[in-house]
Coordinates of C-alpha atoms in Angstrom, one line a residue:
M1 CA 110.8 15.5 -126.4
P2 CA 114.1 16.3 -124.6
P3 CA 116.9 13.9 -125.3
K4 CA 117.4 11.2 -122.7
H5 CA 120.9 11.1 -121.1
K6 CA 122.4 7.8 -120.5
P7 CA 123.6 7.0 -116.9
E8 CA 127.2 7.0 -118.1
D9 CA 127.0 10.6 -119.4
R10 CA 125.6 11.7 -116.1
N11 CA 128.4 10.1 -114.1
K12 CA 131.0 11.8 -116.4
A13 CA 129.4 15.2 -115.8
E14 CA 129.3 14.8 -112.1
Q15 CA 133.0 13.8 -112.1
E16 CA 133.9 16.8 -114.1
E17 CA 132.1 19.1 -111.7
E18 CA 133.8 17.5 -108.7
E19 CA 137.2 18.0 -110.4
D20 CA 136.5 21.6 -111.0
V21 CA 135.6 22.1 -107.3
V22 CA 138.9 20.5 -106.2
V23 CA 140.9 22.6 -108.7
E24 CA 139.2 25.8 -107.4
E25 CA 140.0 24.9 -103.8
A26 CA 143.6 24.2 -104.7
D27 CA 143.8 27.6 -106.5
E28 CA 142.4 29.4 -103.4
A29 CA 145.0 27.7 -101.2
M30 CA 147.8 28.6 -103.6
R31 CA 146.6 32.3 -103.8
A32 CA 146.6 32.5 -100.0
F33 CA 150.2 31.2 -99.9
M34 CA 151.6 33.4 -102.7
P35 CA 152.0 37.2 -102.3
M36 CA 149.4 39.5 -103.6
S37 CA 151.9 41.8 -105.3
F38 CA 155.6 42.2 -105.9
G39 CA 158.0 44.9 -104.9
K40 CA 158.4 46.7 -101.6
Q41 CA 155.8 45.7 -99.1
T42 CA 154.6 48.6 -96.9
G43 CA 153.0 48.2 -93.6
A44 CA 149.5 49.3 -92.7
P45 CA 149.1 53.1 -92.8
K46 CA 149.6 54.7 -89.4
N47 CA 147.2 57.2 -87.8
V48 CA 149.4 60.2 -87.8
K49 CA 147.4 62.1 -85.2
V50 CA 147.6 59.2 -82.8
E51 CA 151.4 59.0 -83.3
F52 CA 151.8 62.7 -82.7
D53 CA 149.8 62.4 -79.5
K54 CA 152.1 59.7 -78.2
T55 CA 155.1 62.1 -78.4
K56 CA 153.3 65.2 -77.1
R57 CA 154.9 66.8 -74.1
G58 CA 153.0 66.8 -70.8
G59 CA 151.3 70.1 -69.9
G60 CA 151.5 71.4 -73.4
G61 CA 155.1 72.5 -73.0
G62 CA 154.3 75.0 -70.2
G63 CA 157.0 75.8 -67.7
A64 CA 157.1 75.4 -64.0
G65 CA 156.3 79.0 -63.4
E66 CA 153.2 78.8 -65.5
E67 CA 151.9 75.8 -63.6
K68 CA 152.3 77.7 -60.3
A69 CA 150.4 80.6 -61.7
G70 CA 147.6 78.3 -62.8
K71 CA 147.2 76.8 -59.3
G72 CA 146.9 80.3 -57.8
K73 CA 144.2 81.2 -60.3
G74 CA 142.2 78.1 -59.4
K75 CA 142.1 79.0 -55.7
A76 CA 141.0 82.5 -56.5
I77 CA 138.2 81.2 -58.6
E78 CA 136.7 79.1 -55.7
K79 CA 136.4 82.3 -53.6
Q80 CA 134.6 84.4 -56.2
D81 CA 131.0 84.5 -57.2
S82 CA 129.5 82.9 -60.2
E83 CA 129.7 86.2 -62.2
N84 CA 133.4 86.5 -61.5
E85 CA 133.8 82.8 -62.4
D86 CA 132.6 83.5 -65.9
D87 CA 135.0 86.4 -66.2
N88 CA 137.9 84.3 -64.9
S89 CA 137.0 81.4 -67.3
D90 CA 137.3 83.9 -70.1
S91 CA 140.7 84.9 -68.8
D92 CA 141.8 81.3 -68.6
D93 CA 140.7 80.8 -72.2
D94 CA 142.9 83.8 -73.1
D95 CA 145.8 82.2 -71.3
D96 CA 145.3 78.9 -73.1
D97 CA 145.2 80.9 -76.4
D98 CA 148.5 82.5 -75.4
D99 CA 150.0 79.1 -74.7
D100 CA 148.9 77.9 -78.1
D101 CA 150.4 81.0 -79.6
D102 CA 153.7 80.2 -77.8
E103 CA 153.6 76.6 -79.1
D104 CA 153.1 77.9 -82.6
E105 CA 156.0 80.4 -82.2
Y106 CA 158.4 77.8 -80.7
P107 CA 158.5 74.2 -81.8
I108 CA 158.2 72.8 -78.3
S109 CA 154.8 71.0 -78.2
H110 CA 156.2 67.5 -79.0
E111 CA 159.5 65.7 -78.2
L112 CA 161.5 62.7 -79.2
V113 CA 164.1 61.3 -76.8
L114 CA 167.4 59.7 -78.0
K115 CA 169.1 58.1 -75.0
H116 CA 172.2 56.2 -76.1
H117 CA 175.1 58.0 -74.3
T118 CA 176.2 56.9 -70.8
K119 CA 177.5 60.3 -69.7
A120 CA 176.7 64.0 -70.2
L121 CA 176.4 65.4 -73.7
T122 CA 178.8 68.1 -74.7
S123 CA 177.6 69.2 -78.2
I124 CA 174.8 68.6 -80.7
S125 CA 175.2 69.4 -84.4
L126 CA 173.0 68.8 -87.6
D127 CA 174.0 69.1 -91.2
P128 CA 172.6 71.9 -93.3
S129 CA 169.8 69.7 -94.7
G130 CA 168.7 68.6 -91.2
T131 CA 168.8 64.9 -92.1
R132 CA 171.9 63.8 -90.0
L133 CA 172.5 64.4 -86.3
V134 CA 175.8 64.1 -84.4
T135 CA 176.1 64.1 -80.6
S136 CA 179.3 64.0 -78.5
S137 CA 179.7 63.1 -74.9
Y138 CA 182.0 62.6 -71.9
D139 CA 181.9 58.9 -72.6
Y140 CA 184.5 59.5 -75.3
S141 CA 182.1 58.6 -78.2
I142 CA 180.3 60.3 -81.0
K143 CA 176.9 59.0 -82.2
F144 CA 175.6 59.4 -85.7
Y145 CA 171.9 59.5 -86.3
D146 CA 170.1 59.5 -89.7
F147 CA 166.5 60.7 -89.6
P148 CA 165.4 59.2 -93.0
S149 CA 166.5 55.7 -91.9
M150 CA 164.9 55.9 -88.4
S151 CA 161.4 55.0 -87.3
S152 CA 159.5 55.3 -84.0
D153 CA 160.4 51.7 -83.0
S154 CA 164.1 52.0 -84.1
L155 CA 165.8 55.2 -82.7
N156 CA 169.3 53.8 -82.6
P157 CA 172.3 55.5 -84.1
F158 CA 173.7 53.9 -87.2
R159 CA 177.3 54.4 -86.0
A160 CA 179.3 55.2 -82.9
V161 CA 183.0 56.1 -83.0
E162 CA 185.7 57.1 -80.4
P163 CA 188.0 59.5 -82.3
S164 CA 190.4 60.1 -79.4
E165 CA 190.8 57.1 -77.0
S166 CA 190.5 57.9 -73.3
H167 CA 189.7 61.6 -74.1
H168 CA 186.2 63.0 -73.9
I169 CA 184.9 65.2 -76.8
H170 CA 184.4 68.9 -76.3
S171 CA 182.5 69.4 -79.5
A172 CA 181.7 67.8 -82.9
T173 CA 180.4 70.3 -85.5
F174 CA 179.2 69.9 -89.1
S175 CA 180.7 72.1 -91.8
D176 CA 178.6 74.3 -94.1
N177 CA 178.5 71.7 -96.8
G178 CA 177.7 68.9 -94.4
Q179 CA 180.5 66.7 -95.6
S180 CA 183.0 67.2 -92.8
I181 CA 182.8 67.2 -89.0
L182 CA 185.2 69.1 -86.9
V183 CA 186.0 67.1 -83.7
I184 CA 187.6 68.9 -80.7
P185 CA 188.8 66.2 -78.2
A186 CA 190.3 66.9 -74.8
A187 CA 193.7 66.4 -76.4
T188 CA 196.2 68.4 -78.4
Q189 CA 195.2 67.4 -82.0
A190 CA 191.9 68.3 -83.7
K191 CA 190.4 65.9 -86.2
I192 CA 188.2 66.0 -89.3
L193 CA 185.7 63.2 -89.8
S194 CA 183.5 62.4 -92.7
R195 CA 179.7 62.4 -92.4
D196 CA 179.9 58.6 -92.0
G197 CA 182.4 58.7 -89.1
E198 CA 185.7 58.0 -91.0
T199 CA 188.8 59.9 -90.0
L200 CA 189.9 62.1 -92.8
V201 CA 192.6 64.4 -91.3
E202 CA 194.4 64.5 -88.0
F203 CA 196.3 67.8 -87.4
V204 CA 199.8 68.1 -86.1
K205 CA 200.9 68.5 -82.5
G206 CA 203.3 71.3 -81.6
D207 CA 206.6 71.1 -79.9
M208 CA 206.0 71.4 -76.1
Y209 CA 209.6 72.4 -75.4
L210 CA 209.5 75.6 -77.4
R211 CA 208.8 78.8 -75.4
D212 CA 207.7 81.0 -78.3
M213 CA 204.3 79.9 -79.5
H214 CA 204.8 81.5 -82.8
N215 CA 207.4 78.9 -83.7
T216 CA 205.2 75.9 -82.9
K217 CA 203.3 74.1 -85.7
G218 CA 200.3 73.2 -83.6
H219 CA 198.9 73.3 -80.1
V220 CA 201.2 72.1 -77.4
S221 CA 198.5 71.4 -74.8
E222 CA 194.8 70.6 -74.6
I223 CA 192.4 72.3 -77.1
T224 CA 189.2 73.6 -75.6
A225 CA 187.0 74.8 -78.4
G226 CA 186.7 75.1 -82.2
C227 CA 184.5 76.5 -84.9
W228 CA 184.2 76.6 -88.7
H229 CA 184.7 79.7 -90.8
P230 CA 181.2 81.2 -91.7
S231 CA 181.9 81.3 -95.4
E232 CA 185.2 79.4 -96.2
R233 CA 184.6 75.7 -96.1
D234 CA 188.2 74.7 -95.7
T235 CA 189.0 77.0 -92.8
F236 CA 188.4 76.6 -89.1
M237 CA 189.8 77.9 -85.8
T238 CA 190.7 76.2 -82.5
A239 CA 191.5 77.6 -79.0
G240 CA 193.8 75.9 -76.6
T241 CA 195.1 76.1 -73.0
D242 CA 198.5 77.2 -74.4
S243 CA 197.2 80.8 -74.7
T244 CA 196.8 80.6 -78.5
L245 CA 194.1 80.7 -81.2
R246 CA 195.1 78.9 -84.4
I247 CA 193.5 79.1 -87.8
W248 CA 193.8 76.0 -89.9
D249 CA 193.4 74.9 -93.5
V250 CA 191.9 71.5 -93.9
N251 CA 194.2 70.7 -96.8
N252 CA 197.4 71.3 -94.7
K253 CA 197.5 69.1 -91.6
R254 CA 201.2 69.7 -90.8
H255 CA 201.1 73.4 -89.9
H256 CA 198.6 76.0 -88.9
K257 CA 197.6 78.8 -91.2
E258 CA 197.8 81.6 -88.7
V259 CA 198.5 81.7 -84.9
I260 CA 197.2 84.3 -82.5
V261 CA 199.1 84.4 -79.2
H262 CA 197.1 86.0 -76.3
K263 CA 199.4 87.9 -74.0
S264 CA 197.8 88.2 -70.6
K265 CA 198.8 91.0 -68.3
T266 CA 197.4 89.4 -65.2
A267 CA 198.2 85.7 -65.5
K268 CA 201.5 84.2 -64.6
G269 CA 204.0 84.0 -67.4
G270 CA 201.8 86.1 -69.6
R271 CA 199.7 83.0 -70.6
S272 CA 196.1 82.3 -70.0
R273 CA 193.8 79.5 -71.1
M274 CA 191.4 80.3 -74.0
C275 CA 188.0 79.1 -72.9
C276 CA 185.7 79.5 -75.9
V277 CA 185.8 80.8 -79.5
A278 CA 183.4 82.1 -82.1
W279 CA 183.4 83.5 -85.6
A280 CA 181.0 86.3 -86.6
P281 CA 179.0 85.9 -89.8
G282 CA 180.2 88.0 -92.7
E283 CA 181.9 87.9 -96.1
S284 CA 185.1 86.0 -96.6
G285 CA 187.8 87.5 -94.3
K286 CA 185.7 90.4 -93.0
G287 CA 183.9 88.9 -90.0
L288 CA 185.3 89.3 -86.6
L289 CA 186.6 86.3 -84.6
G290 CA 186.5 86.4 -80.8
S291 CA 187.4 84.5 -77.7
V292 CA 187.3 84.8 -73.9
A293 CA 190.4 84.0 -71.8
M294 CA 190.5 82.6 -68.3
D295 CA 191.9 85.9 -67.1
G296 CA 188.5 87.4 -67.8
S297 CA 189.3 89.4 -71.0
L298 CA 187.1 89.4 -74.1
V299 CA 189.2 89.8 -77.2
L300 CA 188.1 90.4 -80.9
Y301 CA 190.3 90.2 -83.9
G302 CA 189.7 91.1 -87.5
G303 CA 189.0 88.2 -89.8
D304 CA 191.7 89.2 -92.3
G305 CA 194.3 90.2 -89.6
P306 CA 196.6 91.5 -88.4
F307 CA 196.7 89.2 -85.4
T308 CA 199.5 90.8 -83.4
R309 CA 197.1 92.6 -81.0
P310 CA 193.3 92.6 -80.5
S311 CA 191.2 95.0 -82.5
I312 CA 188.8 95.4 -79.6
E313 CA 189.3 94.2 -76.0
A314 CA 187.2 94.2 -72.9
K315 CA 189.2 93.5 -69.8
D316 CA 187.5 91.9 -66.8
A317 CA 184.5 90.9 -69.0
H318 CA 184.0 88.0 -66.6
Q319 CA 185.5 87.1 -63.2
R320 CA 189.2 86.1 -63.3
E321 CA 190.0 82.4 -63.0
S322 CA 186.4 81.5 -64.0
W323 CA 185.6 79.4 -67.0
T324 CA 183.6 81.2 -69.7
S325 CA 181.8 78.3 -71.3
S326 CA 180.3 79.9 -74.4
M327 CA 180.1 82.9 -76.6
A328 CA 178.0 83.6 -79.7
F329 CA 177.5 86.4 -82.3
S330 CA 174.1 87.6 -83.5
G331 CA 173.0 87.2 -87.1
D332 CA 174.2 90.7 -88.0
G333 CA 177.4 90.3 -86.1
R334 CA 176.8 93.3 -83.8
L335 CA 175.8 91.7 -80.6
I336 CA 177.8 89.2 -78.5
V337 CA 176.5 87.0 -75.7
T338 CA 178.7 85.3 -73.2
K339 CA 177.9 82.7 -70.5
G340 CA 180.5 82.6 -67.7
G341 CA 181.5 80.4 -64.8
D342 CA 180.8 83.4 -62.5
Q343 CA 177.1 82.5 -62.9
T344 CA 176.3 85.4 -65.2
I345 CA 175.1 86.0 -68.8
K346 CA 176.2 89.2 -70.4
L347 CA 175.2 90.9 -73.7
W348 CA 177.8 93.0 -75.5
D349 CA 177.7 95.5 -78.4
I350 CA 180.9 95.5 -80.5
R351 CA 180.4 99.3 -81.1
K352 CA 180.8 99.9 -77.4
L353 CA 182.7 97.0 -75.7
K354 CA 183.9 98.7 -72.6
A355 CA 180.8 97.7 -70.6
P356 CA 178.1 95.1 -71.2
V357 CA 174.7 96.2 -72.4
N358 CA 172.9 93.8 -70.0
T359 CA 173.9 91.4 -67.3
R360 CA 171.9 88.7 -65.6
E361 CA 172.7 86.2 -62.8
F362 CA 172.0 82.7 -64.0
D363 CA 172.2 79.2 -62.6
C364 CA 174.8 77.8 -65.0
P365 CA 175.6 74.1 -65.2
L366 CA 179.1 73.0 -64.0
Q367 CA 180.0 71.4 -67.4
T368 CA 182.5 73.6 -69.2
E369 CA 180.7 72.9 -72.5
N370 CA 177.3 74.4 -71.6
N371 CA 176.4 76.9 -74.3
I372 CA 174.1 79.7 -75.2
I373 CA 172.9 80.5 -78.8
F374 CA 170.9 83.0 -80.7
S375 CA 167.7 81.8 -82.4
P376 CA 167.7 81.7 -86.3
S377 CA 166.1 85.1 -86.4
S378 CA 168.3 86.4 -83.5
A379 CA 165.1 87.5 -81.7
E380 CA 165.7 85.2 -78.8
L381 CA 168.5 83.6 -76.8
L382 CA 168.4 79.9 -75.9
T383 CA 170.2 78.3 -73.0
G384 CA 169.8 75.7 -70.3
D385 CA 170.2 75.9 -66.5
A386 CA 171.5 73.6 -63.8
Q387 CA 167.9 72.5 -63.0
G388 CA 167.2 71.1 -66.4
N389 CA 165.1 73.9 -67.8
L390 CA 165.3 75.5 -71.2
H391 CA 165.1 79.3 -71.2
F392 CA 164.0 81.6 -74.0
L393 CA 165.6 84.9 -73.2
S394 CA 165.0 88.3 -74.6
P395 CA 168.2 89.9 -76.0
A396 CA 167.1 93.3 -74.9
T397 CA 166.5 92.5 -71.2
L398 CA 167.9 89.0 -70.8
R399 CA 164.7 88.0 -69.1
S400 CA 163.1 84.6 -69.6
E401 CA 160.2 84.9 -71.9
K402 CA 159.5 81.2 -71.6
T403 CA 160.8 78.4 -69.5
I404 CA 160.4 74.7 -70.3
P405 CA 161.4 71.8 -68.0
I406 CA 163.3 69.3 -70.1
T407 CA 165.2 67.1 -67.6
P408 CA 164.2 68.2 -64.0
A409 CA 167.0 68.0 -61.5
H410 CA 169.5 67.3 -64.2
P411 CA 171.5 70.1 -65.8
L412 CA 170.7 71.0 -69.4
V413 CA 174.2 71.3 -71.0
T414 CA 173.8 72.1 -74.7
V415 CA 171.1 73.3 -77.1
T416 CA 170.7 74.0 -80.8
W417 CA 168.0 75.3 -83.1
H418 CA 168.0 74.2 -86.7
P419 CA 166.4 76.8 -89.0
K420 CA 165.5 74.6 -91.9
I421 CA 163.6 71.9 -90.1
N422 CA 162.6 74.3 -87.3
Q423 CA 163.4 71.9 -84.5
I424 CA 165.2 72.4 -81.2
I425 CA 167.6 69.7 -79.9
T426 CA 168.8 69.7 -76.3
G427 CA 171.4 67.6 -74.5
S428 CA 171.5 67.0 -70.8
S429 CA 173.8 65.5 -68.2
T430 CA 171.8 62.2 -68.3
G431 CA 173.2 61.5 -71.8
A432 CA 169.8 62.0 -73.5
A433 CA 169.1 64.2 -76.5
H434 CA 165.6 65.6 -76.6
V435 CA 164.3 66.6 -80.1
L436 CA 161.5 69.3 -79.7
Y437 CA 159.3 69.8 -82.7
S438 CA 155.8 71.0 -83.7
P439 CA 153.6 69.0 -86.1
E440 CA 152.4 72.2 -87.7
T441 CA 155.6 74.3 -88.1
S442 CA 158.4 71.7 -88.2
T443 CA 159.4 69.7 -91.3
R444 CA 161.1 66.4 -91.6
G445 CA 163.5 65.4 -88.8
A446 CA 161.7 64.0 -85.8
K447 CA 158.4 64.6 -87.5
L448 CA 159.4 62.2 -90.3
V449 CA 160.5 59.6 -87.8
V450 CA 157.2 59.6 -86.0
T451 CA 155.0 59.4 -89.1
R452 CA 157.0 56.5 -90.7
A453 CA 155.7 53.0 -90.5
P454 CA 157.6 50.6 -88.3
K455 CA 160.4 48.6 -89.9
K456 CA 159.6 45.1 -91.0
R457 CA 161.6 42.9 -88.6
H458 CA 163.4 39.8 -89.6
I459 CA 162.3 36.5 -87.9
D460 CA 165.6 36.4 -86.1
D461 CA 164.8 39.7 -84.4
D462 CA 161.7 38.1 -82.7
P463 CA 162.8 37.3 -79.1
T464 CA 160.3 34.5 -78.9
F465 CA 162.2 32.5 -81.6
T466 CA 165.6 33.1 -80.1
T467 CA 167.5 31.5 -77.3
D468 CA 169.5 33.1 -74.6
F469 CA 172.6 30.9 -74.1
A470 CA 173.3 32.7 -70.8
T471 CA 170.4 31.0 -69.2
G472 CA 171.6 27.6 -70.4
G473 CA 168.5 26.9 -72.6
L474 CA 168.6 25.4 -76.0
S475 CA 165.7 25.3 -78.5
E476 CA 164.6 21.9 -80.0
D477 CA 165.7 22.9 -83.5
A478 CA 169.1 24.2 -82.5
I479 CA 172.1 22.9 -84.4
L480 CA 175.2 22.6 -82.1
L481 CA 178.5 23.0 -83.8
P482 CA 181.8 21.8 -82.3
N483 CA 183.3 24.2 -79.7
A484 CA 180.1 26.3 -79.8
L485 CA 179.6 26.2 -76.1
L486 CA 183.2 26.7 -74.9
G487 CA 182.0 29.6 -72.7
K488 CA 180.3 27.2 -70.3
N489 CA 181.9 25.6 -67.3
K490 CA 181.8 22.0 -66.3
S491 CA 178.6 22.4 -64.3
G492 CA 176.8 23.7 -67.4
G493 CA 176.5 27.4 -66.4
T494 CA 178.4 30.4 -67.7
R495 CA 181.5 31.9 -66.1
K496 CA 180.9 34.8 -63.7
K497 CA 181.7 38.3 -64.9
G498 CA 184.9 39.9 -63.6
I499 CA 186.8 36.6 -63.4
M500 CA 189.8 36.9 -65.8
A501 CA 190.5 33.1 -66.0
P502 CA 191.6 32.0 -69.5
E503 CA 189.3 29.7 -71.5
M504 CA 190.3 26.1 -71.5
P505 CA 191.5 24.8 -74.9
A506 CA 189.2 22.6 -77.0
P507 CA 189.3 18.9 -76.0
T508 CA 191.6 16.7 -78.1
P509 CA 191.4 12.9 -78.8
W510 CA 194.2 12.5 -76.2
G511 CA 192.7 14.9 -73.7
K512 CA 191.7 12.3 -71.1
S513 CA 194.5 9.6 -71.5
N514 CA 198.2 9.5 -72.5
P515 CA 199.0 8.3 -76.0
D516 CA 200.9 5.0 -76.5
Q517 CA 204.7 5.3 -76.5
E518 CA 205.1 3.4 -79.7
H519 CA 202.5 5.5 -81.5
V520 CA 204.5 8.7 -80.5
K521 CA 207.8 7.2 -81.9
K522 CA 206.1 6.4 -85.2
A523 CA 204.0 9.5 -85.5
Y524 CA 206.6 12.2 -84.4
A525 CA 210.1 12.3 -85.9
L526 CA 213.0 12.6 -83.5
S527 CA 210.8 12.0 -80.5
S528 CA 213.4 9.7 -79.0
M529 CA 215.8 12.6 -78.5
R530 CA 214.1 13.6 -75.3
D531 CA 215.5 10.5 -73.5
E532 CA 219.1 10.8 -74.9
D533 CA 222.2 12.5 -73.5
P534 CA 223.2 15.3 -76.0
R535 CA 227.0 14.8 -75.3
E536 CA 226.9 11.1 -76.0
A537 CA 224.8 11.8 -79.1
L538 CA 227.5 14.1 -80.5
L539 CA 230.4 11.7 -79.6
K540 CA 228.8 9.0 -81.7
Y541 CA 229.9 11.0 -84.8
A542 CA 233.5 11.7 -83.6
A543 CA 235.1 8.6 -85.3
I544 CA 233.1 9.1 -88.4
S545 CA 234.1 12.8 -88.7
E546 CA 237.8 11.8 -88.5
K547 CA 237.5 9.1 -91.2
E548 CA 235.2 11.0 -93.5
P549 CA 235.3 14.7 -92.8
M550 CA 232.5 16.6 -94.3
F551 CA 233.9 20.1 -94.5
T552 CA 237.7 19.3 -95.0
S553 CA 237.5 16.3 -97.3
A554 CA 239.1 18.3 -100.2
W555 CA 242.4 18.5 -98.2
K556 CA 242.3 15.0 -96.9
E557 CA 245.3 13.8 -98.8
T558 CA 247.3 17.0 -98.7
Q559 CA 246.6 17.9 -95.1
P560 CA 249.9 18.1 -93.1
K561 CA 250.4 16.1 -90.0
T562 CA 250.6 17.9 -86.7
I563 CA 254.1 17.9 -85.2
Y564 CA 254.5 18.9 -81.6
A565 CA 257.8 20.1 -80.1
E566 CA 259.7 17.5 -78.0
V567 CA 260.4 18.6 -74.5
S568 CA 263.3 17.0 -72.5
D569 CA 263.0 15.8 -68.9
D570 CA 265.2 18.6 -67.6
E571 CA 263.1 21.3 -69.0
E572 CA 260.0 19.7 -67.5
E573 CA 261.4 20.0 -64.0
V574 CA 260.2 23.1 -62.2
K575 CA 263.0 25.5 -61.5
D576 CA 263.4 27.6 -58.4
P577 CA 262.6 31.2 -59.2
R578 CA 265.5 32.4 -57.0
D579 CA 268.0 30.4 -59.2
T580 CA 266.8 32.3 -62.3
K581 CA 267.2 35.6 -60.6
R582 CA 270.8 34.7 -59.6
Q583 CA 271.7 33.7 -63.1
R584 CA 270.4 37.0 -64.4
R585 CA 272.6 38.8 -61.9

């Protein structure tokens, strides 16, 4: 027979089971409160395809001309028979395939917009690795972007600097090693910044009262352009409105390394502004360096000198007194492309520089920094027009192989194509930088930003938990410190913007009533001197100074007595001046 349990044993067993249930419930609550794991907590994985679709450009990157052609085809299809419709559908499929091929050839299918400047962009530069982006603008500032630290919900620059106050920036360019940035402001002195935005070197300004530019140490007027040496990391060149090109060494900021004086035969005084500058790729000291002056001449010098006269010169390359905004060398250094203020683009061959190989009329933006570049393979030319379109030109014919609208009705000023990450960055007059990329052919850069999970925000970044003091609201849990709301007026609202009235000082214990007179006499020394005559206060010490002199007490006993001369009464009488004259006679 099974053993019989006593009632007491049963009660104990039930109590133990109930305690186990309570402990398990407490453990579950504690597990829900504690983290599941330690270390870096990553967000939920993103659907990469969906994120790419969010940044896809409308119309698949097709240009305005392609859209018009598509509409014409649609009207023709309606008028044709069913058999012709099948044929035209096949042709449309072929056109779509061509568009897909163009998107594969050019990284233009997707874009990322960085809008943090308030005025037109002047230059865009990336370091050799393609991880850091620098933009300059007419708003006097330079913005620094770091792609590895950015995400789709945080596209802000990590730093913004104004290297030259009240002067806009012509260009900011990374060096070959990516550690230095050459800044060309609308001033007389170029600067070198670190990749973090710190000023490393500021070069000397020349003496503006010297006539001979060979004797000046630096530019005497505004510099307009600059570029790094293609192979020497510590060498760069600048062009200025003082009709000179100057070669500098980063390690010597007090004097230029070489000076090239352009002697114009058409400009007044033999001087002409140097508009743009470029250095051809090549071995150290062997590449050509070139510039275009405002008198319209295109000049080329040997990289290793001499610099007394141009090695090759093309007079009237562009219209006189027009600003040639950009020039660029091809990868092999044989072709030169120039973009002038006379609304033309010209292609030159250095082996025959007397006449351009090709010329095309082009709607150039009015900004003096609008550029034109060769693609990394030198198979295309890239530039923007005044209508906000990006053009891919053929170097052979200068015809537009592809046109992409980037910022319609707003000029496209600058463009660059980074070969390592295979992405195109454009800058417009709206102050926005558009990063064009392709999910298939591009690497890192904007592609990395889109695929990264959103940053984990702090609780203070949540707008629902913060209070805007401008509206006069305070949260229930707010802790008010003394003088924390000095910006408010007596009525409780904030002061209006634009009123330059000074802030009232903090209220004191005696701010509303005058202190007691006896308290002031006891608390502040010499406070009674305000109601006393200073002359009487000094005469109080006259008798004391005679009896006990402070500074002449050592001669008190030996001090001689003052003896004045005795004057008789006759001498005191005033004599007639005529009597004295008679006595003299």
